[in-house]
């Protein structure tokens, strides 16, 4: 699940200086409006274990960000979540 991926944030956060910005993108696989091509390719990438995001959703990502950062931003563009977090 997305919440299990919180470990990544926890492991990298100690390397940020105070005021440092953690940023990234991820492909959201659940509860988004997506076309057939995205759904087909996302399913294929998950079957091949390239991605592991079928249950990833924006609410869980926001929970992770709020648990780990005093300030954060989160935006969905298509199926891609863009995020930042400030330590």
Tab-separated table of N, CA and C in Angstrom:
chain	number	residue	atom	x	y	z
A	1	UNK	N	0.842	-1.187	0.000
A	1	UNK	CA	0.000	0.000	0.000
A	1	UNK	C	0.879	1.239	0.000
A	2	UNK	N	0.262	2.355	-0.288
A	2	UNK	CA	0.985	3.629	-0.263
A	2	UNK	C	1.534	3.892	1.139
A	3	UNK	N	0.757	3.572	2.164
A	3	UNK	CA	1.208	3.840	3.530
A	3	UNK	C	2.449	3.025	3.891
A	4	UNK	N	2.615	1.843	3.307
A	4	UNK	CA	3.829	1.055	3.534
A	4	UNK	C	5.051	1.732	2.915
A	5	UNK	N	4.836	2.561	1.934
A	5	UNK	CA	5.938	3.268	1.266
A	5	UNK	C	6.408	4.475	2.071
A	6	UNK	N	5.738	4.760	3.176
A	6	UNK	CA	6.143	5.875	4.027
A	6	UNK	C	7.576	5.698	4.532
A	7	UNK	N	8.051	4.463	4.592
A	7	UNK	CA	9.411	4.177	5.039
A	7	UNK	C	10.441	4.976	4.238
A	8	UNK	N	10.168	5.157	2.954
A	8	UNK	CA	11.094	5.910	2.107
A	8	UNK	C	11.255	7.325	2.644
A	9	UNK	N	10.153	7.972	2.968
A	9	UNK	CA	10.194	9.328	3.509
A	9	UNK	C	10.945	9.335	4.840
A	10	UNK	N	10.637	8.378	5.704
A	10	UNK	CA	11.272	8.306	7.015
A	10	UNK	C	12.777	8.088	6.902
A	11	UNK	N	13.195	7.282	5.934
A	11	UNK	CA	14.624	6.996	5.768
A	11	UNK	C	15.399	8.163	5.162
A	12	UNK	N	14.763	8.963	4.326
A	12	UNK	CA	15.463	10.067	3.676
A	12	UNK	C	15.391	11.374	4.460
A	13	UNK	N	14.361	11.549	5.250
A	13	UNK	CA	14.151	12.805	5.974
A	13	UNK	C	15.330	13.206	6.860
A	14	UNK	N	16.014	12.276	7.539
A	14	UNK	CA	17.149	12.690	8.380
A	14	UNK	C	18.281	13.367	7.594
A	15	UNK	N	18.341	13.157	6.303
A	15	UNK	CA	19.400	13.758	5.498
A	15	UNK	C	19.075	15.183	5.047
A	16	UNK	N	17.876	15.635	5.322
A	16	UNK	CA	17.492	17.002	4.988
A	16	UNK	C	17.932	17.959	6.082
A	17	UNK	N	18.472	19.084	5.673
A	17	UNK	CA	18.762	20.152	6.629
A	17	UNK	C	17.449	20.791	7.044
A	18	UNK	N	17.477	21.510	8.164
A	18	UNK	CA	16.287	22.258	8.567
A	18	UNK	C	15.938	23.233	7.440
A	19	UNK	N	14.700	23.214	7.020
A	19	UNK	CA	14.264	24.050	5.897
A	19	UNK	C	14.496	23.392	4.543
A	20	UNK	N	15.105	22.203	4.552
A	20	UNK	CA	15.347	21.471	3.308
A	20	UNK	C	14.045	21.005	2.686
A	21	UNK	N	14.061	20.853	1.358
A	21	UNK	CA	12.854	20.473	0.626
A	21	UNK	C	13.031	19.089	0.011
A	22	UNK	N	12.127	18.214	0.348
A	22	UNK	CA	12.023	16.874	-0.233
A	22	UNK	C	10.982	16.978	-1.342
A	23	UNK	N	11.295	16.476	-2.526
A	23	UNK	CA	10.325	16.586	-3.609
A	23	UNK	C	10.343	15.325	-4.459
A	24	UNK	N	9.245	15.127	-5.185
A	24	UNK	CA	9.187	13.973	-6.053
A	24	UNK	C	7.867	13.878	-6.790
A	25	UNK	N	7.756	12.806	-7.537
A	25	UNK	CA	6.531	12.492	-8.261
A	25	UNK	C	6.252	11.007	-8.082
A	26	UNK	N	5.010	10.650	-8.237
A	26	UNK	CA	4.635	9.245	-8.220
A	26	UNK	C	3.379	9.066	-9.058
A	27	UNK	N	3.212	7.890	-9.570
A	27	UNK	CA	2.034	7.567	-10.366
A	27	UNK	C	0.958	7.041	-9.422
A	28	UNK	N	-0.197	7.673	-9.459
A	28	UNK	CA	-1.319	7.275	-8.612
A	28	UNK	C	-2.153	6.245	-9.384
A	29	UNK	N	-2.494	5.156	-8.727
A	29	UNK	CA	-3.197	4.091	-9.416
A	29	UNK	C	-4.656	3.925	-9.038
A	30	UNK	N	-5.122	4.662	-8.031
A	30	UNK	CA	-6.467	4.420	-7.504
A	30	UNK	C	-7.218	5.740	-7.346
A	31	UNK	N	-8.504	5.696	-7.645
A	31	UNK	CA	-9.404	6.845	-7.462
A	31	UNK	C	-9.014	8.060	-8.298
A	32	UNK	N	-8.595	7.815	-9.536
A	32	UNK	CA	-8.289	8.912	-10.446
A	32	UNK	C	-9.038	8.688	-11.753
A	33	UNK	N	-9.247	9.764	-12.470
A	33	UNK	CA	-9.832	9.673	-13.810
A	33	UNK	C	-8.685	9.388	-14.768
A	34	UNK	N	-8.736	8.264	-15.448
A	34	UNK	CA	-7.643	7.907	-16.347
A	34	UNK	C	-8.213	7.231	-17.589
A	35	UNK	N	-7.527	7.427	-18.674
A	35	UNK	CA	-7.945	6.835	-19.931
A	35	UNK	C	-7.577	5.362	-20.029
A	36	UNK	N	-8.063	4.750	-21.086
A	36	UNK	CA	-7.816	3.322	-21.290
A	36	UNK	C	-6.340	2.998	-21.448
A	37	UNK	N	-5.606	3.860	-22.161
A	37	UNK	CA	-4.187	3.593	-22.370
A	37	UNK	C	-3.440	3.576	-21.039
A	38	UNK	N	-3.722	4.566	-20.183
A	38	UNK	CA	-3.073	4.579	-18.867
A	38	UNK	C	-3.414	3.308	-18.096
A	39	UNK	N	-4.691	2.964	-18.045
A	39	UNK	CA	-5.104	1.787	-17.279
A	39	UNK	C	-4.422	0.521	-17.795
A	40	UNK	N	-4.338	0.403	-19.099
A	40	UNK	CA	-3.715	-0.777	-19.700
A	40	UNK	C	-2.215	-0.831	-19.387
A	41	UNK	N	-1.531	0.295	-19.578
A	41	UNK	CA	-0.090	0.322	-19.333
A	41	UNK	C	0.214	0.187	-17.842
A	42	UNK	N	-0.577	0.815	-16.999
A	42	UNK	CA	-0.356	0.706	-15.558
A	42	UNK	C	-0.530	-0.738	-15.097
A	43	UNK	N	-1.543	-1.403	-15.611
A	43	UNK	CA	-1.756	-2.820	-15.265
A	43	UNK	C	-0.560	-3.663	-15.718
A	44	UNK	N	-0.083	-3.420	-16.942
A	44	UNK	CA	1.067	-4.153	-17.469
A	44	UNK	C	2.310	-3.905	-16.612
A	45	UNK	N	2.574	-2.644	-16.269
A	45	UNK	CA	3.746	-2.321	-15.449
A	45	UNK	C	3.656	-2.953	-14.070
A	46	UNK	N	2.461	-3.050	-13.524
A	46	UNK	CA	2.295	-3.707	-12.230
A	46	UNK	C	2.481	-5.209	-12.345
A	47	UNK	N	1.992	-5.807	-13.419
A	47	UNK	CA	2.185	-7.251	-13.631
A	47	UNK	C	3.658	-7.596	-13.771
A	48	UNK	N	4.430	-6.722	-14.401
A	48	UNK	CA	5.866	-6.948	-14.597
A	48	UNK	C	6.692	-6.470	-13.409
A	49	UNK	N	6.025	-5.962	-12.374
A	49	UNK	CA	6.661	-5.453	-11.154
A	49	UNK	C	7.572	-4.260	-11.425
A	50	UNK	N	7.277	-3.510	-12.475
A	50	UNK	CA	7.971	-2.244	-12.725
A	50	UNK	C	7.394	-1.198	-11.783
A	51	UNK	N	6.076	-1.200	-11.650
A	51	UNK	CA	5.362	-0.341	-10.707
A	51	UNK	C	4.718	-1.231	-9.651
A	52	UNK	N	4.379	-0.610	-8.551
A	52	UNK	CA	3.595	-1.257	-7.502
A	52	UNK	C	2.652	-0.194	-6.950
A	53	UNK	N	1.677	0.203	-7.774
A	53	UNK	CA	0.884	1.378	-7.415
A	53	UNK	C	-0.621	1.219	-7.588
A	54	UNK	N	-1.104	0.027	-7.797
A	54	UNK	CA	-2.533	-0.132	-8.069
A	54	UNK	C	-3.406	0.388	-6.932
A	55	UNK	N	-2.905	0.327	-5.700
A	55	UNK	CA	-3.688	0.804	-4.554
A	55	UNK	C	-3.226	2.154	-4.034
A	56	UNK	N	-2.300	2.810	-4.729
A	56	UNK	CA	-1.810	4.116	-4.292
A	56	UNK	C	-2.851	5.191	-4.579
A	57	UNK	N	-3.115	6.037	-3.581
A	57	UNK	CA	-4.118	7.082	-3.755
A	57	UNK	C	-3.637	8.389	-3.136
A	58	UNK	N	-4.285	9.462	-3.522
A	58	UNK	CA	-3.891	10.797	-3.071
A	58	UNK	C	-4.087	10.979	-1.569
A	59	UNK	N	-5.146	10.430	-1.003
A	59	UNK	CA	-5.393	10.586	0.439
A	59	UNK	C	-4.254	9.986	1.253
A	60	UNK	N	-3.784	8.813	0.855
A	60	UNK	CA	-2.682	8.171	1.584
A	60	UNK	C	-1.392	8.960	1.426
A	61	UNK	N	-1.136	9.470	0.227
A	61	UNK	CA	0.068	10.270	0.014
A	61	UNK	C	0.009	11.544	0.854
A	62	UNK	N	-1.142	12.162	0.927
A	62	UNK	CA	-1.271	13.363	1.760
A	62	UNK	C	-1.056	13.029	3.239
A	63	UNK	N	-1.539	11.896	3.669
A	63	UNK	CA	-1.322	11.473	5.064
A	63	UNK	C	0.170	11.299	5.344
A	64	UNK	N	0.881	10.672	4.423
A	64	UNK	CA	2.325	10.483	4.575
A	64	UNK	C	3.035	11.829	4.659
A	65	UNK	N	2.684	12.739	3.763
A	65	UNK	CA	3.321	14.053	3.762
A	65	UNK	C	3.052	14.804	5.063
A	66	UNK	N	1.810	14.780	5.527
A	66	UNK	CA	1.473	15.509	6.757
A	66	UNK	C	2.123	14.870	7.985
A	67	UNK	N	2.361	13.558	7.952
A	67	UNK	CA	3.037	12.880	9.062
A	67	UNK	C	4.512	13.250	9.149
A	68	UNK	N	5.105	13.628	8.020
A	68	UNK	CA	6.553	13.769	7.963
A	68	UNK	C	7.086	15.182	7.759
A	69	UNK	N	6.228	16.110	7.380
A	69	UNK	CA	6.715	17.445	7.068
A	69	UNK	C	5.829	18.521	7.682
A	70	UNK	N	6.455	19.607	8.113
A	70	UNK	CA	5.698	20.719	8.687
A	70	UNK	C	4.927	21.462	7.608
A	71	UNK	N	5.498	21.528	6.418
A	71	UNK	CA	4.848	22.143	5.255
A	71	UNK	C	4.936	21.158	4.105
A	72	UNK	N	3.896	21.101	3.315
A	72	UNK	CA	3.955	20.248	2.129
A	72	UNK	C	2.999	20.776	1.078
A	73	UNK	N	3.239	20.352	-0.156
A	73	UNK	CA	2.306	20.640	-1.246
A	73	UNK	C	2.086	19.348	-2.015
A	74	UNK	N	0.911	19.252	-2.593
A	74	UNK	CA	0.539	18.046	-3.328
A	74	UNK	C	-0.406	18.449	-4.444
A	75	UNK	N	-0.074	18.015	-5.655
A	75	UNK	CA	-0.903	18.339	-6.816
A	75	UNK	C	-0.996	17.115	-7.713
A	76	UNK	N	-2.179	16.882	-8.248
A	76	UNK	CA	-2.386	15.784	-9.189
A	76	UNK	C	-2.492	16.357	-10.593
A	77	UNK	N	-1.639	15.874	-11.478
A	77	UNK	CA	-1.669	16.269	-12.884
A	77	UNK	C	-1.866	14.985	-13.682
A	78	UNK	N	-3.089	14.798	-14.183
A	78	UNK	CA	-3.410	13.523	-14.835
A	78	UNK	C	-3.384	12.429	-13.791
A	79	UNK	N	-2.457	11.498	-13.931
A	79	UNK	CA	-2.309	10.420	-12.956
A	79	UNK	C	-1.030	10.568	-12.141
A	80	UNK	N	-0.335	11.681	-12.318
A	80	UNK	CA	0.940	11.903	-11.648
A	80	UNK	C	0.753	12.856	-10.468
A	81	UNK	N	1.195	12.426	-9.303
A	81	UNK	CA	1.187	13.283	-8.126
A	81	UNK	C	2.549	13.958	-8.011
A	82	UNK	N	2.529	15.273	-7.901
A	82	UNK	CA	3.740	16.064	-7.687
A	82	UNK	C	3.701	16.531	-6.236
A	83	UNK	N	4.804	16.339	-5.500
A	83	UNK	CA	4.766	16.707	-4.095
A	83	UNK	C	6.073	17.325	-3.638
A	84	UNK	N	5.962	18.137	-2.594
A	84	UNK	CA	7.131	18.656	-1.884
A	84	UNK	C	6.827	18.578	-0.398
A	85	UNK	N	7.871	18.495	0.368
A	85	UNK	CA	7.753	18.547	1.823
A	85	UNK	C	8.926	19.327	2.382
A	86	UNK	N	8.673	20.198	3.345
A	86	UNK	CA	9.714	21.016	3.950
A	86	UNK	C	9.938	20.538	5.382
A	87	UNK	N	11.203	20.310	5.727
A	87	UNK	CA	11.536	19.845	7.070
A	87	UNK	C	11.536	21.017	8.022
